[in-house]
Structures are given as C-alpha cells and as structure tokens.
C-alpha cells in the first residue's frame, strides 16, 4: 500500500511538475518519507531516519523534508515538535485527496496526456479502496486511514488502460479490504471483469481480502476470467474462536476453513496465503495451538506472522497485554518454522512442472519472474525477457524460491 502511495506521488510529481528521482539523498532538493504506523517498530525506524535526514540538512540547508503517511497522520504534531528540520507533514487522509486531485487533473488535461513520458513498471500497484470500516480490535488502520472509500471505477479503468498502453503487463489492485469495493453499483467482481477486458493487460492480482466479503459471485469471476491470477491472500489472524471474537474479526474458524475449501474446490490450482497474529491479549497456549494446528491442516502456500503490538486508540489497547515478549517471540518462531516447512513441501512438488511466468526484472544475468500463483522463479536469461510472459520448466528449489529454465525462447 505504501509503495503504491509513493508511486502515485512519484507519478504526479514527475508527470505534472517535471521532477525526477535521484539515487542519493545528497543530490535531493526534497526528501519525501512515507511512513507506516501499523506496528510500533516501523514508527521507531521512521523516527531515527528523520534524525538522519536532519543531518543531511546541515550539509544542504535548502533541502526540504516532507513526512507523509500514517505516522504523519497519527503523530504529526509530535514529529514537528521533535524535529525542527521537518518542513511539511501530510497525513495519509490528505495524501489520497491530493493524489486523486492531481490524477483527475491529469486525466482531464489533454495537453498533459500528449506530453506523457512517465515510465510505468511491468507490474504496477493500483489502490482501489482506502481506509476500512471493520475496526478489528488490534488495528490502527481505521484511525489513520479513515473510513473505507472506493475509488471511481472509471478512473481506475482509465489508469489501468494507460498503464497497459505504456508497458504494464500486470496490475496488483490494493486496498485494506479490496473485496468490499463498491462504487456507483460496481462491486469488486464487476470491477475485476472490467479490468480484465483491458487490451494488452495480461494479469490481475489483488490484496487484501476480508473473509466475510468473499461471496460466490466473486469466486466465479476469479474462476472464469483467465487474467485473474489464482492467488488469494486471505488473512486468518487466529484459529481460536475466542481470540477471533476478541479481535472483532466477525467470523469463526469453521467459517474460514469452509471458505478455504470452497476456494480450493472452485479455483483450479489456487494458492492461498494468510496473515497470523501471535500473542494477542489472553491468547493461551491452547488458543495458540488451535492456530498452529489450523496451519498444519490448511497448509497455506505462505504466510506472514506478526507479534501482537498494542496500538493506541484501538480497543485491544485497553486490554492487558498478557503474553510476554519472550513468549510472543517463541510463538512467532514456531509458526514461521512450521509454515516454512509446509511451503517448502508445496513448492518442491512443482519441480519438473511447466509454469507460465511473467518476467519482472533482470539483474546480473538472472531474470526474476512470478508464476500465476505468485511463486517467485529465478531463471538464467537476458534482459529482453523483461515484461514478457513465457513458459519455464522448474528445475530446483532454494529457500522458498524456484529456479527454472526457459522452454519457449523469445
Ligand atoms: S480489516 Fe484489516 S485494515 Fe480493516 S480493521 Fe481489520 S485488520 Fe485493519
């Protein structure tokens, strides 16, 4: 999401104001630091980075420091008070309004269209919703990103079409809750169908989904539209119904488990990944084991596991943090170890298979690509493959990545 916001700002600044990116802060006139508030660790990192930026200002007094994103929204006043060298603070709610205004201007201004010279990437991120109405008890997002807003679908179609015309082959649709997208009667399923009809766009991915918003129509759309990649990121968070209730996730483990089975039955070869939080207040050993057992049963293709950290304003902030830091670390590493074992088994079964990949980057003689299911494949090759879709045969596996060789040469 933050990469997408940064890209949007980059797009606006370079196409409208003619600014260009530099590779080193030493050569910059303006530094824009996009921050995250989801975990306290990311805020600490941002604080220390702002301190370093102020040192650059001593060498270049004209340097402007701009802090944007969730942390700017949440702690703007504190940042200003602590760092006198910061010139501008723009909260995440305002970033969206500013960026959309600029993008709206771009799409209605033919002069700018003619002078378009922005270089789109092979895979581009496109934000389709911002904010969230779910108020999971541990999550700061509704407080820093506001209530859920869906972006005008015509604007999204225009944006994806423009990207496709300019070299983008895959779009990753982003939102805290993409599958609750709704704009003037267009729901997420319909939006996917419309984006799938864009010429020269070959792949569509999306993330993140809420299990409660995954209806049968959406599953049918994913099954029937080949351009939609069969990879679903479906945060489970916990498999203990007691903890799910305390998290305000509004589903039970049984509901989640049935949904996973339905997805696997209806979408051929689908890969399913998830998010897990360990050490939520009052998570006992038994609750933790419920989650661990669910991971062993469901066998996710991959997962992200997070140690619970209390965030102010949230309901869980008022709960007593019962699980010690050491115990959170232990649970985190148990889940990670189990998940790595499962993922390794799943991908090792891909050895010898033929996979269709999209080449995203080339570096040092190696092409970095992804399968339709989102698995990374590294291949020996040349730069001419970047942006191309082709078949590879999977030869080996190393640390959750696949290594393959090209079947049909370009
Ligand atoms: S659905 Fe996701 S973004 Fe929304 S409140 Fe829950 S965890 Fe946060």
mmCIF file of C-alpha atoms and ligand atoms in Angstrom:
data_model
loop_
_atom_site.group_PDB
_atom_site.id
_atom_site.type_symbol
_atom_site.label_atom_id
_atom_site.label_comp_id
_atom_site.label_asym_id
_atom_site.label_seq_id
_atom_site.Cartn_x
_atom_site.Cartn_y
_atom_site.Cartn_z
ATOM 1 C CA UNK A 1 0.000 0.000 0.000
ATOM 2 C CA UNK A 2 2.817 2.403 0.887
ATOM 3 C CA UNK A 3 4.738 1.511 -2.277
ATOM 4 C CA UNK A 4 1.571 2.291 -4.208
ATOM 5 C CA UNK A 5 1.134 5.670 -2.465
ATOM 6 C CA UNK A 6 4.782 6.508 -3.144
ATOM 7 C CA UNK A 7 4.363 5.554 -6.809
ATOM 8 C CA UNK A 8 1.263 7.763 -7.061
ATOM 9 C CA UNK A 9 3.194 10.720 -5.678
ATOM 10 C CA UNK A 10 6.154 9.937 -7.950
ATOM 11 C CA UNK A 11 3.754 9.782 -10.922
ATOM 12 C CA UNK A 12 2.184 13.133 -10.032
ATOM 13 C CA UNK A 13 5.449 14.911 -9.339
ATOM 14 C CA UNK A 14 7.197 13.678 -12.461
ATOM 15 C CA UNK A 15 4.348 13.981 -14.972
ATOM 16 C CA UNK A 16 2.894 17.219 -13.727
ATOM 17 C CA UNK A 17 5.786 19.070 -12.158
ATOM 18 C CA UNK A 18 8.658 17.542 -14.130
ATOM 19 C CA UNK A 19 10.519 16.414 -11.012
ATOM 20 C CA UNK A 20 12.821 13.425 -11.216
ATOM 21 C CA UNK A 21 14.032 10.905 -8.672
ATOM 22 C CA UNK A 22 17.663 10.860 -7.527
ATOM 23 C CA UNK A 23 19.546 7.866 -6.242
ATOM 24 C CA UNK A 24 21.117 9.541 -3.220
ATOM 25 C CA UNK A 25 19.718 11.924 -0.599
ATOM 26 C CA UNK A 26 22.837 14.080 -1.124
ATOM 27 C CA UNK A 27 21.534 15.160 -4.542
ATOM 28 C CA UNK A 28 17.917 15.745 -3.479
ATOM 29 C CA UNK A 29 16.065 19.059 -3.224
ATOM 30 C CA UNK A 30 13.157 17.399 -1.459
ATOM 31 C CA UNK A 31 13.004 14.162 0.510
ATOM 32 C CA UNK A 32 9.586 12.609 0.989
ATOM 33 C CA UNK A 33 9.456 9.988 3.718
ATOM 34 C CA UNK A 34 6.397 7.755 3.505
ATOM 35 C CA UNK A 35 5.689 6.252 6.920
ATOM 36 C CA UNK A 36 3.749 3.329 8.383
ATOM 37 C CA UNK A 37 2.012 3.130 11.758
ATOM 38 C CA UNK A 38 0.787 -0.440 11.720
ATOM 39 C CA UNK A 39 3.461 -1.601 14.148
ATOM 40 C CA UNK A 40 5.441 0.406 16.673
ATOM 41 C CA UNK A 41 8.744 -0.898 15.235
ATOM 42 C CA UNK A 42 8.125 0.865 11.910
ATOM 43 C CA UNK A 43 7.475 4.146 13.738
ATOM 44 C CA UNK A 44 10.753 3.840 15.663
ATOM 45 C CA UNK A 45 12.612 3.259 12.381
ATOM 46 C CA UNK A 46 10.987 6.341 10.852
ATOM 47 C CA UNK A 47 11.933 8.492 13.864
ATOM 48 C CA UNK A 48 15.565 7.502 13.609
ATOM 49 C CA UNK A 49 15.553 8.072 9.826
ATOM 50 C CA UNK A 50 14.107 11.587 10.252
ATOM 51 C CA UNK A 51 17.016 12.311 12.625
ATOM 52 C CA UNK A 52 19.460 11.207 9.913
ATOM 53 C CA UNK A 53 17.696 13.379 7.332
ATOM 54 C CA UNK A 54 18.132 16.404 9.571
ATOM 55 C CA UNK A 55 21.892 15.782 9.467
ATOM 56 C CA UNK A 56 21.771 16.000 5.640
ATOM 57 C CA UNK A 57 20.131 19.381 6.066
ATOM 58 C CA UNK A 58 23.297 20.634 7.755
ATOM 59 C CA UNK A 59 25.170 19.904 4.502
ATOM 60 C CA UNK A 60 22.402 21.212 2.285
ATOM 61 C CA UNK A 61 20.311 23.885 4.076
ATOM 62 C CA UNK A 62 17.946 24.126 1.077
ATOM 63 C CA UNK A 63 16.874 20.505 1.459
ATOM 64 C CA UNK A 64 13.146 20.174 2.219
ATOM 65 C CA UNK A 65 11.975 17.283 4.381
ATOM 66 C CA UNK A 66 8.399 16.123 3.900
ATOM 67 C CA UNK A 67 6.846 13.422 6.121
ATOM 68 C CA UNK A 68 3.762 11.698 4.763
ATOM 69 C CA UNK A 69 1.663 8.605 5.535
ATOM 70 C CA UNK A 70 0.008 7.062 8.566
ATOM 71 C CA UNK A 71 2.572 8.182 11.108
ATOM 72 C CA UNK A 72 2.283 11.767 9.857
ATOM 73 C CA UNK A 73 -1.485 11.433 10.348
ATOM 74 C CA UNK A 74 -1.164 9.991 13.846
ATOM 75 C CA UNK A 75 1.871 11.779 15.262
ATOM 76 C CA UNK A 76 2.241 14.872 13.046
ATOM 77 C CA UNK A 77 2.300 17.276 15.972
ATOM 78 C CA UNK A 78 4.920 15.214 17.850
ATOM 79 C CA UNK A 79 7.116 14.956 14.740
ATOM 80 C CA UNK A 80 7.014 18.732 14.242
ATOM 81 C CA UNK A 81 7.866 19.322 17.907
ATOM 82 C CA UNK A 82 10.745 16.832 17.972
ATOM 83 C CA UNK A 83 12.302 17.589 14.573
ATOM 84 C CA UNK A 84 12.584 21.290 13.737
ATOM 85 C CA UNK A 85 14.099 20.426 10.335
ATOM 86 C CA UNK A 86 10.877 18.889 9.033
ATOM 87 C CA UNK A 87 9.259 21.286 6.547
ATOM 88 C CA UNK A 88 5.934 19.674 5.786
ATOM 89 C CA UNK A 89 3.747 16.945 7.281
ATOM 90 C CA UNK A 90 0.912 15.453 5.223
ATOM 91 C CA UNK A 91 -1.333 12.835 6.852
ATOM 92 C CA UNK A 92 -2.456 9.713 4.993
ATOM 93 C CA UNK A 93 -6.023 11.015 4.637
ATOM 94 C CA UNK A 94 -4.769 14.110 2.796
ATOM 95 C CA UNK A 95 -2.345 12.180 0.602
ATOM 96 C CA UNK A 96 -5.245 10.459 -1.094
ATOM 97 C CA UNK A 97 -7.189 13.653 -1.722
ATOM 98 C CA UNK A 98 -4.097 15.411 -3.078
ATOM 99 C CA UNK A 99 -3.062 12.489 -5.280
ATOM 100 C CA UNK A 100 -6.570 11.988 -6.681
ATOM 101 C CA UNK A 101 -6.927 15.687 -7.435
ATOM 102 C CA UNK A 102 -3.663 15.586 -9.360
ATOM 103 C CA UNK A 103 -4.582 12.371 -11.162
ATOM 104 C CA UNK A 104 -8.038 13.741 -12.006
ATOM 105 C CA UNK A 105 -6.381 16.794 -13.461
ATOM 106 C CA UNK A 106 -4.039 14.564 -15.426
ATOM 107 C CA UNK A 107 -6.816 12.551 -16.993
ATOM 108 C CA UNK A 108 -8.872 15.595 -17.982
ATOM 109 C CA UNK A 109 -5.979 17.572 -19.375
ATOM 110 C CA UNK A 110 -5.142 16.625 -22.954
ATOM 111 C CA UNK A 111 -2.008 18.704 -23.048
ATOM 112 C CA UNK A 112 -0.504 16.652 -20.252
ATOM 113 C CA UNK A 113 -1.665 13.449 -21.929
ATOM 114 C CA UNK A 114 0.272 14.335 -25.082
ATOM 115 C CA UNK A 115 3.399 15.104 -23.114
ATOM 116 C CA UNK A 116 3.244 11.935 -21.137
ATOM 117 C CA UNK A 117 6.670 10.450 -20.511
ATOM 118 C CA UNK A 118 6.342 8.566 -17.244
ATOM 119 C CA UNK A 119 7.866 5.085 -17.357
ATOM 120 C CA UNK A 120 5.444 2.523 -15.978
ATOM 121 C CA UNK A 121 6.743 -0.720 -14.485
ATOM 122 C CA UNK A 122 5.929 -4.234 -15.733
ATOM 123 C CA UNK A 123 3.902 -4.746 -12.551
ATOM 124 C CA UNK A 124 2.084 -1.719 -11.167
ATOM 125 C CA UNK A 125 0.171 -1.263 -7.910
ATOM 126 C CA UNK A 126 -3.243 0.386 -8.119
ATOM 127 C CA UNK A 127 -5.105 1.435 -4.977
ATOM 128 C CA UNK A 128 -8.825 0.777 -5.360
ATOM 129 C CA UNK A 129 -10.013 1.385 -1.796
ATOM 130 C CA UNK A 130 -8.586 3.308 1.107
ATOM 131 C CA UNK A 131 -9.464 3.132 4.789
ATOM 132 C CA UNK A 132 -11.512 0.450 6.477
ATOM 133 C CA UNK A 133 -14.809 0.101 8.364
ATOM 134 C CA UNK A 134 -14.088 -3.188 10.092
ATOM 135 C CA UNK A 135 -12.447 -1.912 13.265
ATOM 136 C CA UNK A 136 -10.622 -5.127 14.132
ATOM 137 C CA UNK A 137 -9.758 -4.554 17.764
ATOM 138 C CA UNK A 138 -5.950 -4.565 17.246
ATOM 139 C CA UNK A 139 -5.800 -2.427 14.102
ATOM 140 C CA UNK A 140 -4.880 1.212 13.755
ATOM 141 C CA UNK A 141 -5.838 1.493 10.070
ATOM 142 C CA UNK A 142 -9.391 2.920 10.520
ATOM 143 C CA UNK A 143 -7.910 5.636 12.753
ATOM 144 C CA UNK A 144 -5.078 6.677 10.450
ATOM 145 C CA UNK A 145 -6.609 5.957 7.024
ATOM 146 C CA UNK A 146 -10.227 6.770 7.866
ATOM 147 C CA UNK A 147 -13.424 5.016 6.825
ATOM 148 C CA UNK A 148 -13.462 2.924 3.665
ATOM 149 C CA UNK A 149 -13.644 4.807 0.376
ATOM 150 C CA UNK A 150 -13.802 3.161 -3.039
ATOM 151 C CA UNK A 151 -12.228 4.968 -5.941
ATOM 152 C CA UNK A 152 -14.268 5.913 -9.012
ATOM 153 C CA UNK A 153 -14.166 2.809 -11.208
ATOM 154 C CA UNK A 154 -13.880 4.798 -14.436
ATOM 155 C CA UNK A 155 -10.770 6.456 -13.069
ATOM 156 C CA UNK A 156 -9.395 3.002 -12.244
ATOM 157 C CA UNK A 157 -10.179 1.650 -15.718
ATOM 158 C CA UNK A 158 -8.522 4.725 -17.286
ATOM 159 C CA UNK A 159 -5.490 4.321 -15.073
ATOM 160 C CA UNK A 160 -5.074 0.592 -15.796
ATOM 161 C CA UNK A 161 -5.639 1.166 -19.548
ATOM 162 C CA UNK A 162 -2.986 3.873 -19.579
ATOM 163 C CA UNK A 163 -0.569 1.578 -17.755
ATOM 164 C CA UNK A 164 -1.287 -1.280 -20.179
ATOM 165 C CA UNK A 165 -0.706 1.032 -23.163
ATOM 166 C CA UNK A 166 2.639 2.012 -21.677
ATOM 167 C CA UNK A 167 4.144 -1.373 -20.968
ATOM 168 C CA UNK A 168 2.496 -2.634 -17.780
ATOM 169 C CA UNK A 169 1.556 -6.301 -18.036
ATOM 170 C CA UNK A 170 0.170 -6.924 -14.567
ATOM 171 C CA UNK A 171 -1.724 -4.802 -12.057
ATOM 172 C CA UNK A 172 -1.945 -5.512 -8.364
ATOM 173 C CA UNK A 173 -5.168 -3.993 -7.019
ATOM 174 C CA UNK A 174 -4.713 -2.807 -3.453
ATOM 175 C CA UNK A 175 -6.871 -1.899 -0.507
ATOM 176 C CA UNK A 176 -7.274 -2.796 3.135
ATOM 177 C CA UNK A 177 -10.298 -4.731 2.025
ATOM 178 C CA UNK A 178 -10.459 -4.952 -1.774
ATOM 179 C CA UNK A 179 -13.358 -7.369 -1.881
ATOM 180 C CA UNK A 180 -15.753 -4.861 -0.280
ATOM 181 C CA UNK A 181 -15.142 -2.422 -3.189
ATOM 182 C CA UNK A 182 -18.316 -0.586 -4.200
ATOM 183 C CA UNK A 183 -18.668 2.462 -6.414
ATOM 184 C CA UNK A 184 -21.955 3.550 -8.016
ATOM 185 C CA UNK A 185 -23.284 -0.016 -8.234
ATOM 186 C CA UNK A 186 -19.960 -1.527 -9.379
ATOM 187 C CA UNK A 187 -18.771 -4.142 -6.904
ATOM 188 C CA UNK A 188 -15.373 -5.846 -6.790
ATOM 189 C CA UNK A 189 -16.434 -8.712 -9.032
ATOM 190 C CA UNK A 190 -17.646 -6.306 -11.730
ATOM 191 C CA UNK A 191 -14.544 -4.155 -11.387
ATOM 192 C CA UNK A 192 -12.354 -7.228 -11.940
ATOM 193 C CA UNK A 193 -14.328 -8.148 -15.068
ATOM 194 C CA UNK A 194 -13.939 -4.635 -16.471
ATOM 195 C CA UNK A 195 -10.219 -4.518 -15.781
ATOM 196 C CA UNK A 196 -9.868 -7.985 -17.309
ATOM 197 C CA UNK A 197 -11.298 -6.618 -20.574
ATOM 198 C CA UNK A 198 -8.432 -4.097 -20.969
ATOM 199 C CA UNK A 199 -6.315 -4.846 -24.012
ATOM 200 C CA UNK A 200 -2.610 -5.624 -23.500
ATOM 201 C CA UNK A 201 -3.071 -6.184 -19.776
ATOM 202 C CA UNK A 202 -2.355 -9.832 -19.044
ATOM 203 C CA UNK A 203 -2.510 -10.378 -15.318
ATOM 204 C CA UNK A 204 -4.547 -9.056 -12.395
ATOM 205 C CA UNK A 205 -3.816 -9.657 -8.727
ATOM 206 C CA UNK A 206 -5.419 -8.164 -5.648
ATOM 207 C CA UNK A 207 -4.838 -7.888 -1.941
ATOM 208 C CA UNK A 208 -6.016 -7.853 0.862
ATOM 209 C CA UNK A 209 -9.348 -9.604 1.288
ATOM 210 C CA UNK A 210 -11.623 -9.925 4.269
ATOM 211 C CA UNK A 211 -13.022 -13.476 4.578
ATOM 212 C CA UNK A 212 -16.518 -12.081 5.237
ATOM 213 C CA UNK A 213 -16.655 -10.309 1.859
ATOM 214 C CA UNK A 214 -15.752 -13.310 -0.299
ATOM 215 C CA UNK A 215 -19.042 -14.222 -1.981
ATOM 216 C CA UNK A 216 -19.776 -16.908 -4.585
ATOM 217 C CA UNK A 217 -20.043 -14.401 -7.456
ATOM 218 C CA UNK A 218 -16.507 -13.223 -6.773
ATOM 219 C CA UNK A 219 -15.246 -16.805 -6.700
ATOM 220 C CA UNK A 220 -16.970 -17.458 -10.065
ATOM 221 C CA UNK A 221 -15.381 -14.337 -11.571
ATOM 222 C CA UNK A 222 -11.914 -15.451 -10.477
ATOM 223 C CA UNK A 223 -12.570 -18.935 -11.876
ATOM 224 C CA UNK A 224 -13.861 -17.688 -15.228
ATOM 225 C CA UNK A 225 -11.511 -14.794 -16.014
ATOM 226 C CA UNK A 226 -8.135 -16.224 -17.010
ATOM 227 C CA UNK A 227 -6.375 -12.887 -16.485
ATOM 228 C CA UNK A 228 -7.158 -13.002 -12.764
ATOM 229 C CA UNK A 229 -4.281 -14.877 -11.135
ATOM 230 C CA UNK A 230 -5.257 -17.791 -8.879
ATOM 231 C CA UNK A 231 -3.661 -16.430 -5.725
ATOM 232 C CA UNK A 232 -5.819 -15.373 -2.785
ATOM 233 C CA UNK A 233 -4.383 -13.664 0.263
ATOM 234 C CA UNK A 234 -6.926 -14.367 2.984
ATOM 235 C CA UNK A 235 -5.936 -13.156 6.466
ATOM 236 C CA UNK A 236 -6.984 -15.679 9.143
ATOM 237 C CA UNK A 237 -5.198 -13.990 12.105
ATOM 238 C CA UNK A 238 -6.089 -16.786 14.564
ATOM 239 C CA UNK A 239 -7.930 -20.107 14.584
ATOM 240 C CA UNK A 240 -9.220 -19.735 18.144
ATOM 241 C CA UNK A 241 -12.843 -18.585 18.101
ATOM 242 C CA UNK A 242 -12.306 -16.892 21.461
ATOM 243 C CA UNK A 243 -9.437 -14.819 20.046
ATOM 244 C CA UNK A 244 -11.213 -14.141 16.733
ATOM 245 C CA UNK A 245 -14.128 -12.718 18.727
ATOM 246 C CA UNK A 246 -11.811 -10.573 20.851
ATOM 247 C CA UNK A 247 -10.150 -9.385 17.625
ATOM 248 C CA UNK A 248 -13.611 -8.396 16.285
ATOM 249 C CA UNK A 249 -12.967 -10.379 13.092
ATOM 250 C CA UNK A 250 -16.688 -11.346 12.884
ATOM 251 C CA UNK A 251 -16.115 -14.906 11.597
ATOM 252 C CA UNK A 252 -15.348 -18.230 13.189
ATOM 253 C CA UNK A 253 -12.549 -20.615 12.331
ATOM 254 C CA UNK A 254 -15.136 -23.067 10.927
ATOM 255 C CA UNK A 255 -16.411 -20.376 8.514
ATOM 256 C CA UNK A 256 -12.850 -19.576 7.443
ATOM 257 C CA UNK A 257 -11.969 -23.239 6.955
ATOM 258 C CA UNK A 258 -15.070 -23.855 4.786
ATOM 259 C CA UNK A 259 -14.234 -20.799 2.683
ATOM 260 C CA UNK A 260 -10.701 -22.092 2.039
ATOM 261 C CA UNK A 261 -12.135 -25.451 0.972
ATOM 262 C CA UNK A 262 -14.612 -23.753 -1.350
ATOM 263 C CA UNK A 263 -11.846 -21.649 -2.941
ATOM 264 C CA UNK A 264 -9.691 -24.741 -3.475
ATOM 265 C CA UNK A 265 -12.584 -26.658 -4.977
ATOM 266 C CA UNK A 266 -13.707 -23.924 -7.361
ATOM 267 C CA UNK A 267 -10.458 -22.244 -8.446
ATOM 268 C CA UNK A 268 -8.117 -24.799 -10.040
ATOM 269 C CA UNK A 269 -4.575 -24.703 -8.650
ATOM 270 C CA UNK A 270 -5.302 -21.705 -6.390
ATOM 271 C CA UNK A 271 -2.591 -20.712 -3.946
ATOM 272 C CA UNK A 272 -3.749 -19.368 -0.600
ATOM 273 C CA UNK A 273 -1.662 -17.232 1.731
ATOM 274 C CA UNK A 274 -2.577 -15.672 5.046
ATOM 275 C CA UNK A 275 -1.677 -13.361 7.944
ATOM 276 C CA UNK A 276 -1.377 -14.541 11.534
ATOM 277 C CA UNK A 277 -1.034 -12.546 14.748
ATOM 278 C CA UNK A 278 0.514 -14.277 17.766
ATOM 279 C CA UNK A 279 0.394 -13.105 21.365
ATOM 280 C CA UNK A 280 -2.917 -11.228 21.198
ATOM 281 C CA UNK A 281 -4.103 -10.366 24.767
ATOM 282 C CA UNK A 282 -5.368 -13.507 26.552
ATOM 283 C CA UNK A 283 -4.061 -15.881 23.868
ATOM 284 C CA UNK A 284 -3.393 -19.021 25.896
ATOM 285 C CA UNK A 285 -1.211 -21.947 24.874
ATOM 286 C CA UNK A 286 -4.400 -23.724 23.838
ATOM 287 C CA UNK A 287 -5.524 -20.816 21.604
ATOM 288 C CA UNK A 288 -2.056 -20.719 20.087
ATOM 289 C CA UNK A 289 -2.141 -24.462 19.438
ATOM 290 C CA UNK A 290 -5.517 -24.068 17.686
ATOM 291 C CA UNK A 291 -3.800 -21.683 15.261
ATOM 292 C CA UNK A 292 -0.771 -23.924 14.842
ATOM 293 C CA UNK A 293 -2.983 -26.946 14.155
ATOM 294 C CA UNK A 294 -5.063 -24.963 11.653
ATOM 295 C CA UNK A 295 -1.863 -24.051 9.791
ATOM 296 C CA UNK A 296 -0.909 -27.737 9.671
ATOM 297 C CA UNK A 297 -4.399 -28.678 8.442
ATOM 298 C CA UNK A 298 -4.944 -25.930 5.867
ATOM 299 C CA UNK A 299 -1.353 -25.956 4.587
ATOM 300 C CA UNK A 300 -1.098 -22.393 3.336
ATOM 301 C CA UNK A 301 1.217 -21.686 0.414
ATOM 302 C CA UNK A 302 2.772 -18.966 2.544
ATOM 303 C CA UNK A 303 2.033 -16.715 5.475
ATOM 304 C CA UNK A 304 3.071 -13.554 7.270
ATOM 305 C CA UNK A 305 3.206 -13.865 11.043
ATOM 306 C CA UNK A 306 3.242 -10.855 13.347
ATOM 307 C CA UNK A 307 3.858 -10.476 17.066
ATOM 308 C CA UNK A 308 0.953 -8.517 18.547
ATOM 309 C CA UNK A 309 1.860 -4.954 19.472
ATOM 310 C CA UNK A 310 -0.667 -2.651 21.163
ATOM 311 C CA UNK A 311 -1.591 0.432 19.127
ATOM 312 C CA UNK A 312 -3.218 3.451 20.746
ATOM 313 C CA UNK A 313 -6.900 4.240 20.015
ATOM 314 C CA UNK A 314 -7.685 0.587 19.294
ATOM 315 C CA UNK A 315 -9.997 -1.489 21.522
ATOM 316 C CA UNK A 316 -7.240 -4.010 22.217
ATOM 317 C CA UNK A 317 -5.023 -1.193 23.539
ATOM 318 C CA UNK A 318 -7.171 -1.178 26.668
ATOM 319 C CA UNK A 319 -6.737 -4.955 27.134
ATOM 320 C CA UNK A 320 -3.980 -6.248 29.350
ATOM 321 C CA UNK A 321 -1.057 -7.478 27.223
ATOM 322 C CA UNK A 322 -0.889 -10.908 28.891
ATOM 323 C CA UNK A 323 1.678 -12.608 26.637
ATOM 324 C CA UNK A 324 5.299 -11.770 27.426
ATOM 325 C CA UNK A 325 7.671 -10.544 24.716
ATOM 326 C CA UNK A 326 9.700 -13.754 25.024
ATOM 327 C CA UNK A 327 6.591 -15.907 24.593
ATOM 328 C CA UNK A 328 5.467 -13.856 21.578
ATOM 329 C CA UNK A 329 8.891 -14.446 20.042
ATOM 330 C CA UNK A 330 8.624 -18.180 20.688
ATOM 331 C CA UNK A 331 5.123 -18.437 19.157
ATOM 332 C CA UNK A 332 6.265 -16.350 16.199
ATOM 333 C CA UNK A 333 9.197 -18.640 15.503
ATOM 334 C CA UNK A 334 7.131 -21.853 15.941
ATOM 335 C CA UNK A 335 4.602 -20.625 13.349
ATOM 336 C CA UNK A 336 7.307 -19.444 10.984
ATOM 337 C CA UNK A 337 9.184 -22.746 11.176
ATOM 338 C CA UNK A 338 6.026 -24.777 10.557
ATOM 339 C CA UNK A 339 4.930 -22.552 7.692
ATOM 340 C CA UNK A 340 8.370 -22.678 6.025
ATOM 341 C CA UNK A 341 8.275 -26.469 6.218
ATOM 342 C CA UNK A 342 4.827 -26.571 4.583
ATOM 343 C CA UNK A 343 5.727 -24.020 1.873
ATOM 344 C CA UNK A 344 8.924 -25.933 1.054
ATOM 345 C CA UNK A 345 6.930 -29.151 0.615
ATOM 346 C CA UNK A 346 4.368 -27.430 -1.617
ATOM 347 C CA UNK A 347 6.913 -25.839 -3.903
ATOM 348 C CA UNK A 348 9.152 -28.895 -4.082
ATOM 349 C CA UNK A 349 6.195 -30.644 -5.751
ATOM 350 C CA UNK A 350 6.497 -28.065 -8.540
ATOM 351 C CA UNK A 351 9.918 -29.405 -9.603
ATOM 352 C CA UNK A 352 9.626 -30.812 -13.124
ATOM 353 C CA UNK A 353 6.390 -28.931 -13.840
ATOM 354 C CA UNK A 354 5.896 -26.323 -16.569
ATOM 355 C CA UNK A 355 4.892 -22.897 -15.277
ATOM 356 C CA UNK A 356 3.823 -19.774 -17.083
ATOM 357 C CA UNK A 357 5.792 -16.814 -15.736
ATOM 358 C CA UNK A 358 5.898 -13.056 -16.181
ATOM 359 C CA UNK A 359 9.448 -11.644 -16.100
ATOM 360 C CA UNK A 360 9.547 -8.587 -13.890
ATOM 361 C CA UNK A 361 13.236 -7.671 -13.558
ATOM 362 C CA UNK A 362 16.695 -8.594 -14.790
ATOM 363 C CA UNK A 363 19.804 -8.337 -12.681
ATOM 364 C CA UNK A 364 23.255 -9.885 -13.031
ATOM 365 C CA UNK A 365 22.237 -12.423 -15.664
ATOM 366 C CA UNK A 366 19.161 -13.544 -13.669
ATOM 367 C CA UNK A 367 15.538 -12.950 -14.622
ATOM 368 C CA UNK A 368 13.175 -12.503 -11.682
ATOM 369 C CA UNK A 369 9.698 -13.730 -12.544
ATOM 370 C CA UNK A 370 6.467 -14.949 -10.974
ATOM 371 C CA UNK A 371 4.094 -17.789 -11.713
ATOM 372 C CA UNK A 372 0.351 -17.180 -11.938
ATOM 373 C CA UNK A 373 0.102 -18.441 -8.360
ATOM 374 C CA UNK A 374 2.569 -15.777 -7.207
ATOM 375 C CA UNK A 375 5.596 -18.026 -6.663
ATOM 376 C CA UNK A 376 8.958 -16.442 -7.449
ATOM 377 C CA UNK A 377 11.008 -18.113 -10.196
ATOM 378 C CA UNK A 378 14.634 -17.204 -10.972
ATOM 379 C CA UNK A 379 15.924 -18.005 -14.448
ATOM 380 C CA UNK A 380 19.210 -17.553 -16.317
ATOM 381 C CA UNK A 381 18.492 -15.346 -19.303
ATOM 382 C CA UNK A 382 18.715 -11.903 -20.774
ATOM 383 C CA UNK A 383 17.053 -8.526 -20.361
ATOM 384 C CA UNK A 384 14.885 -8.998 -23.473
ATOM 385 C CA UNK A 385 12.606 -11.256 -21.427
ATOM 386 C CA UNK A 386 11.562 -8.491 -19.039
ATOM 387 C CA UNK A 387 7.857 -7.740 -19.493
ATOM 388 C CA UNK A 388 7.294 -10.992 -21.409
ATOM 389 C CA UNK A 389 5.142 -13.985 -20.474
ATOM 390 C CA UNK A 390 6.655 -17.390 -21.287
ATOM 391 C CA UNK A 391 6.875 -20.970 -20.069
ATOM 392 C CA UNK A 392 9.618 -22.345 -17.865
ATOM 393 C CA UNK A 393 10.379 -25.766 -16.522
ATOM 394 C CA UNK A 394 11.058 -25.799 -12.771
ATOM 395 C CA UNK A 395 14.439 -27.378 -12.052
ATOM 396 C CA UNK A 396 15.107 -26.796 -8.356
ATOM 397 C CA UNK A 397 14.026 -25.088 -5.125
ATOM 398 C CA UNK A 398 16.060 -22.999 -2.693
ATOM 399 C CA UNK A 399 14.654 -21.239 0.402
ATOM 400 C CA UNK A 400 11.099 -20.883 -0.848
ATOM 401 C CA UNK A 401 12.163 -19.759 -4.334
ATOM 402 C CA UNK A 402 12.035 -21.726 -7.529
ATOM 403 C CA UNK A 403 14.745 -21.961 -10.189
ATOM 404 C CA UNK A 404 13.782 -22.757 -13.737
ATOM 405 C CA UNK A 405 14.879 -22.734 -17.344
ATOM 406 C CA UNK A 406 13.122 -21.265 -20.343
ATOM 407 C CA UNK A 407 11.182 -23.615 -22.610
ATOM 408 C CA UNK A 408 9.963 -21.330 -25.371
ATOM 409 C CA UNK A 409 12.724 -18.897 -26.314
ATOM 410 C CA UNK A 410 11.840 -15.355 -27.425
HETATM 411 S S1 LIG B 1 -9.973 -5.488 8.052
HETATM 412 FE FE1 LIG B 1 -7.761 -5.188 8.009
HETATM 413 S S2 LIG B 1 -7.471 -2.965 7.786
HETATM 414 FE FE2 LIG B 1 -9.591 -3.280 8.421
HETATM 415 S S3 LIG B 1 -9.554 -3.030 10.640
HETATM 416 FE FE3 LIG B 1 -9.319 -5.241 10.207
HETATM 417 S S4 LIG B 1 -7.101 -5.606 10.088
HETATM 418 FE FE4 LIG B 1 -7.427 -3.387 9.974
#
